[in-house]
Amino acid sequence: MPDELLERLRRFHDDAFPPQRSLFRHLVDDGQHPLTLFIGCSDSRLVPYLLTGAGPGELFLVRNVGAFVPPYDQSQGFHGTAAAIEFAVLNLQVRRIIVCGHSHCGAIRALYGEVPPAAQNLARWLDLGREAALPVAEPGPEVMRRTEQRAIVLQLERLMDYPMVREQVESRALTLHGWHYVIEDGEVHVFDVAVGAFVPASRADNAGTGPYRLGDDDSAFDPSGVPLAAA
Ligand SMILES: [Zn+2]
């Protein structure tokens, strides 16, 4: 039986890697200096490199079920996403953080249903999105979309509870971006904090949220001031 994964690894080494050898060499010698922390849902249909056109060295990527952000003050212990946020902001000094959810998200749908009893970690993890759920028993497409978007805003709010994030956002060294990727349309809707709504990228003025134009905005971005209901 052919080992498909092994074939793919060989194809990468033989075909895809050589044209980029010098780029990777540079990224090894000079180290990585990504400007963006991308927190995305683990869903296989969300492909951050396709969406952003980013290449090697450009995205510091952390993905989890639902693109959730755990609370800063309760995350002591083994929390990969919290550790990634701290590392990206304090060590890599990224300039923006994107939280990217998407349409047809299984994590968001699971907020309205049951998870298998053995999935105790998953059940607990979904608590990070529960506040976004709307009081309906059977969510239709519109409720799903709203819940997905509300969950993204909820994570932005929680990001602001990380002291190093809040500090840098308030000093305008860091911007936060809430993205809702609509898989079937191939379009990201970006959260515009001034409007309090998600706007398709084709019609948006910026890549989302806060003081996207650094330095010439009146107030620092504070998503905690945005009513969740607006999303
Ligand atoms: Zn998802």
GROMACS .gro file of C-alpha atoms and ligand atoms in nm:
model
  232
    1MET     CA    1   0.000   0.000   0.000
    2PRO     CA    2   0.147   0.337  -0.093
    3ASP     CA    3   0.226   0.560   0.200
    4GLU     CA    4   0.059   0.880   0.088
    5LEU     CA    5   0.197   1.095   0.367
    6LEU     CA    6   0.551   0.980   0.298
    7GLU     CA    7   0.506   1.066  -0.067
    8ARG     CA    8   0.390   1.413   0.027
    9LEU     CA    9   0.692   1.466   0.251
   10ARG     CA   10   0.925   1.366  -0.029
   11ARG     CA   11   0.743   1.590  -0.274
   12PHE     CA   12   0.785   1.883  -0.037
   13HIS     CA   13   1.155   1.820   0.004
   14ASP     CA   14   1.219   1.759  -0.366
   15ASP     CA   15   0.983   2.006  -0.533
   16ALA     CA   16   0.842   2.270  -0.299
   17PHE     CA   17   1.139   2.340  -0.076
   18PRO     CA   18   1.423   2.411  -0.324
   19PRO     CA   19   1.276   2.736  -0.464
   20GLN     CA   20   1.236   2.861  -0.107
   21ARG     CA   21   1.564   2.734   0.030
   22SER     CA   22   1.723   3.076   0.060
   23LEU     CA   23   1.415   3.220   0.231
   24PHE     CA   24   1.420   2.948   0.493
   25ARG     CA   25   1.796   2.990   0.530
   26HIS     CA   26   1.741   3.357   0.602
   27LEU     CA   27   1.464   3.277   0.852
   28VAL     CA   28   1.700   3.040   1.030
   29ASP     CA   29   1.998   3.276   1.034
   30ASP     CA   30   1.800   3.588   1.116
   31GLY     CA   31   1.532   3.418   1.325
   32GLN     CA   32   1.160   3.463   1.291
   33HIS     CA   33   1.005   3.808   1.314
   34PRO     CA   34   0.636   3.759   1.241
   35LEU     CA   35   0.422   4.069   1.284
   36THR     CA   36   0.098   3.879   1.326
   37LEU     CA   37  -0.036   3.638   1.584
   38PHE     CA   38  -0.317   3.447   1.414
   39ILE     CA   39  -0.555   3.267   1.650
   40GLY     CA   40  -0.775   3.052   1.430
   41CYS     CA   41  -1.022   2.770   1.462
   42SER     CA   42  -0.874   2.427   1.391
   43ASP     CA   43  -1.129   2.366   1.116
   44SER     CA   44  -0.958   2.217   0.810
   45ARG     CA   45  -1.142   2.453   0.577
   46LEU     CA   46  -0.985   2.759   0.733
   47VAL     CA   47  -0.647   2.806   0.566
   48PRO     CA   48  -0.474   3.115   0.709
   49TYR     CA   49  -0.200   3.121   0.447
   50LEU     CA   50  -0.455   3.125   0.166
   51LEU     CA   51  -0.665   3.398   0.329
   52THR     CA   52  -0.377   3.631   0.399
   53GLY     CA   53  -0.135   3.538   0.125
   54ALA     CA   54   0.127   3.499   0.396
   55GLY     CA   55   0.441   3.298   0.346
   56PRO     CA   56   0.698   3.140   0.577
   57GLY     CA   57   0.791   3.356   0.874
   58GLU     CA   58   0.489   3.585   0.853
   59LEU     CA   59   0.226   3.430   1.080
   60PHE     CA   60   0.271   3.310   1.434
   61LEU     CA   61  -0.010   3.063   1.436
   62VAL     CA   62  -0.214   2.911   1.715
   63ARG     CA   63  -0.523   2.714   1.642
   64ASN     CA   64  -0.778   2.545   1.861
   65VAL     CA   65  -1.137   2.431   1.860
   66GLY     CA   66  -1.344   2.745   1.808
   67ALA     CA   67  -1.055   2.996   1.801
   68PHE     CA   68  -1.109   3.056   2.170
   69VAL     CA   69  -0.895   3.257   2.409
   70PRO     CA   70  -0.871   3.120   2.764
   71PRO     CA   71  -0.889   3.366   3.055
   72TYR     CA   72  -0.550   3.506   3.149
   73ASP     CA   73  -0.597   3.470   3.522
   74GLN     CA   74  -0.726   3.115   3.511
   75SER     CA   75  -0.485   2.974   3.261
   76GLN     CA   76  -0.199   2.878   3.489
   77GLY     CA   77  -0.089   2.533   3.397
   78PHE     CA   78  -0.086   2.372   3.058
   79HIS     CA   79  -0.253   2.624   2.834
   80GLY     CA   80  -0.107   2.631   2.486
   81THR     CA   81  -0.312   2.923   2.359
   82ALA     CA   82  -0.238   3.142   2.661
   83ALA     CA   83   0.133   3.058   2.634
   84ALA     CA   84   0.130   3.144   2.264
   85ILE     CA   85  -0.031   3.481   2.330
   86GLU     CA   86   0.225   3.569   2.596
   87PHE     CA   87   0.516   3.453   2.381
   88ALA     CA   88   0.393   3.632   2.071
   89VAL     CA   89   0.339   3.964   2.248
   90LEU     CA   90   0.633   3.965   2.489
   91ASN     CA   91   0.903   3.783   2.293
   92LEU     CA   92   0.813   3.821   1.928
   93GLN     CA   93   0.653   4.161   1.980
   94VAL     CA   94   0.387   4.106   1.717
   95ARG     CA   95   0.202   4.413   1.599
   96ARG     CA   96  -0.143   4.262   1.551
   97ILE     CA   97  -0.352   3.976   1.680
   98ILE     CA   98  -0.619   3.823   1.460
   99VAL     CA   99  -0.894   3.606   1.605
  100CYS     CA  100  -1.046   3.418   1.313
  101GLY     CA  101  -1.366   3.220   1.339
  102HIS     CA  102  -1.569   3.099   1.046
  103SER     CA  103  -1.904   2.988   0.906
  104HIS     CA  104  -2.032   2.635   0.977
  105CYS     CA  105  -1.814   2.613   1.286
  106GLY     CA  106  -1.856   2.283   1.468
  107ALA     CA  107  -1.744   2.432   1.798
  108ILE     CA  108  -2.013   2.698   1.782
  109ARG     CA  109  -2.276   2.444   1.680
  110ALA     CA  110  -2.169   2.231   1.976
  111LEU     CA  111  -2.272   2.518   2.205
  112TYR     CA  112  -2.630   2.427   2.116
  113GLY     CA  113  -2.594   2.051   2.159
  114GLU     CA  114  -2.438   1.773   2.360
  115VAL     CA  115  -2.081   1.654   2.342
  116PRO     CA  116  -1.991   1.289   2.401
  117PRO     CA  117  -1.952   1.216   2.775
  118ALA     CA  118  -1.591   1.104   2.723
  119ALA     CA  119  -1.503   1.444   2.571
  120GLN     CA  120  -1.455   1.608   2.909
  121ASN     CA  121  -1.182   1.843   2.788
  122LEU     CA  122  -1.393   1.952   2.494
  123ALA     CA  123  -1.696   2.016   2.714
  124ARG     CA  124  -1.492   2.236   2.943
  125TRP     CA  125  -1.324   2.414   2.652
  126LEU     CA  126  -1.658   2.506   2.498
  127ASP     CA  127  -1.735   2.706   2.811
  128LEU     CA  128  -1.511   2.972   2.655
  129GLY     CA  129  -1.778   3.035   2.395
  130ARG     CA  130  -2.097   2.984   2.593
  131GLU     CA  131  -2.158   3.349   2.660
  132ALA     CA  132  -2.194   3.402   2.285
  133ALA     CA  133  -2.480   3.153   2.253
  134LEU     CA  134  -2.830   3.291   2.198
  135PRO     CA  135  -3.137   3.162   2.384
  136VAL     CA  136  -3.275   2.937   2.113
  137ALA     CA  137  -3.307   2.560   2.115
  138GLU     CA  138  -3.247   2.494   1.746
  139PRO     CA  139  -3.016   2.747   1.581
  140GLY     CA  140  -3.082   2.831   1.217
  141PRO     CA  141  -2.821   2.976   0.979
  142GLU     CA  142  -2.875   3.333   1.099
  143VAL     CA  143  -2.840   3.240   1.466
  144MET     CA  144  -2.530   3.039   1.385
  145ARG     CA  145  -2.373   3.332   1.204
  146ARG     CA  146  -2.453   3.569   1.487
  147THR     CA  147  -2.321   3.327   1.746
  148GLU     CA  148  -1.999   3.273   1.551
  149GLN     CA  149  -1.947   3.648   1.531
  150ARG     CA  150  -2.039   3.709   1.895
  151ALA     CA  151  -1.789   3.440   1.996
  152ILE     CA  152  -1.514   3.625   1.809
  153VAL     CA  153  -1.592   3.950   1.993
  154LEU     CA  154  -1.596   3.759   2.320
  155GLN     CA  155  -1.242   3.635   2.254
  156LEU     CA  156  -1.124   3.989   2.171
  157GLU     CA  157  -1.264   4.101   2.505
  158ARG     CA  158  -1.080   3.823   2.681
  159LEU     CA  159  -0.758   3.911   2.501
  160MET     CA  160  -0.778   4.255   2.658
  161ASP     CA  161  -0.760   4.089   3.001
  162TYR     CA  162  -0.403   3.984   2.923
  163PRO     CA  163  -0.198   4.264   3.082
  164MET     CA  164   0.067   4.266   2.808
  165VAL     CA  165  -0.204   4.284   2.540
  166ARG     CA  166  -0.399   4.564   2.705
  167GLU     CA  167  -0.084   4.761   2.772
  168GLN     CA  168   0.032   4.743   2.411
  169VAL     CA  169  -0.310   4.807   2.264
  170GLU     CA  170  -0.347   5.115   2.481
  171SER     CA  171  -0.004   5.237   2.378
  172ARG     CA  172  -0.102   5.166   2.017
  173ALA     CA  173   0.178   4.922   1.960
  174LEU     CA  174  -0.068   4.642   1.896
  175THR     CA  175  -0.400   4.613   1.713
  176LEU     CA  176  -0.668   4.348   1.752
  177HIS     CA  177  -0.867   4.209   1.464
  178GLY     CA  178  -1.183   3.999   1.473
  179TRP     CA  179  -1.243   3.805   1.153
  180HIS     CA  180  -1.534   3.586   1.049
  181TYR     CA  181  -1.448   3.382   0.744
  182VAL     CA  182  -1.744   3.276   0.530
  183ILE     CA  183  -1.617   2.959   0.371
  184GLU     CA  184  -1.868   2.937   0.087
  185ASP     CA  185  -1.811   3.299  -0.021
  186GLY     CA  186  -1.436   3.306   0.020
  187GLU     CA  187  -1.474   3.631   0.210
  188VAL     CA  188  -1.366   3.746   0.553
  189HIS     CA  189  -1.599   3.980   0.741
  190VAL     CA  190  -1.398   4.203   0.970
  191PHE     CA  191  -1.523   4.338   1.299
  192ASP     CA  192  -1.547   4.714   1.290
  193VAL     CA  193  -1.555   4.833   1.647
  194ALA     CA  194  -1.681   5.178   1.548
  195VAL     CA  195  -1.982   5.031   1.370
  196GLY     CA  196  -2.021   4.746   1.617
  197ALA     CA  197  -2.068   4.497   1.335
  198PHE     CA  198  -1.887   4.268   1.099
  199VAL     CA  199  -1.827   4.419   0.756
  200PRO     CA  200  -1.730   4.221   0.443
  201ALA     CA  201  -1.368   4.284   0.355
  202SER     CA  202  -1.479   4.399   0.010
  203ARG     CA  203  -1.657   4.695   0.170
  204ALA     CA  204  -1.446   4.749   0.482
  205ASP     CA  205  -1.222   5.048   0.541
  206ASN     CA  206  -0.962   4.848   0.730
  207ALA     CA  207  -0.874   4.497   0.835
  208GLY     CA  208  -1.088   4.518   1.141
  209THR     CA  209  -1.153   4.653   1.486
  210GLY     CA  210  -0.971   4.912   1.681
  211PRO     CA  211  -0.735   5.191   1.597
  212TYR     CA  212  -0.621   5.024   1.282
  213ARG     CA  213  -0.461   5.350   1.177
  214LEU     CA  214  -0.197   5.369   1.444
  215GLY     CA  215  -0.134   5.706   1.595
  216ASP     CA  216  -0.417   5.910   1.446
  217ASP     CA  217  -0.714   5.769   1.626
  218ASP     CA  218  -0.886   5.947   1.910
  219SER     CA  219  -0.910   5.664   2.154
  220ALA     CA  220  -0.739   5.339   2.227
  221PHE     CA  221  -0.924   5.027   2.125
  222ASP     CA  222  -1.125   4.883   2.407
  223PRO     CA  223  -1.344   4.594   2.295
  224SER     CA  224  -1.482   4.560   2.646
  225GLY     CA  225  -1.683   4.870   2.565
  226VAL     CA  226  -1.850   4.699   2.273
  227PRO     CA  227  -2.183   4.542   2.360
  228LEU     CA  228  -2.174   4.177   2.271
  229ALA     CA  229  -2.526   4.211   2.139
  230ALA     CA  230  -2.398   4.439   1.865
  231ALA     CA  231  -2.207   4.162   1.697
  232ZN      ZN  232  -1.458   2.615   1.380
   0.00000   0.00000   0.00000
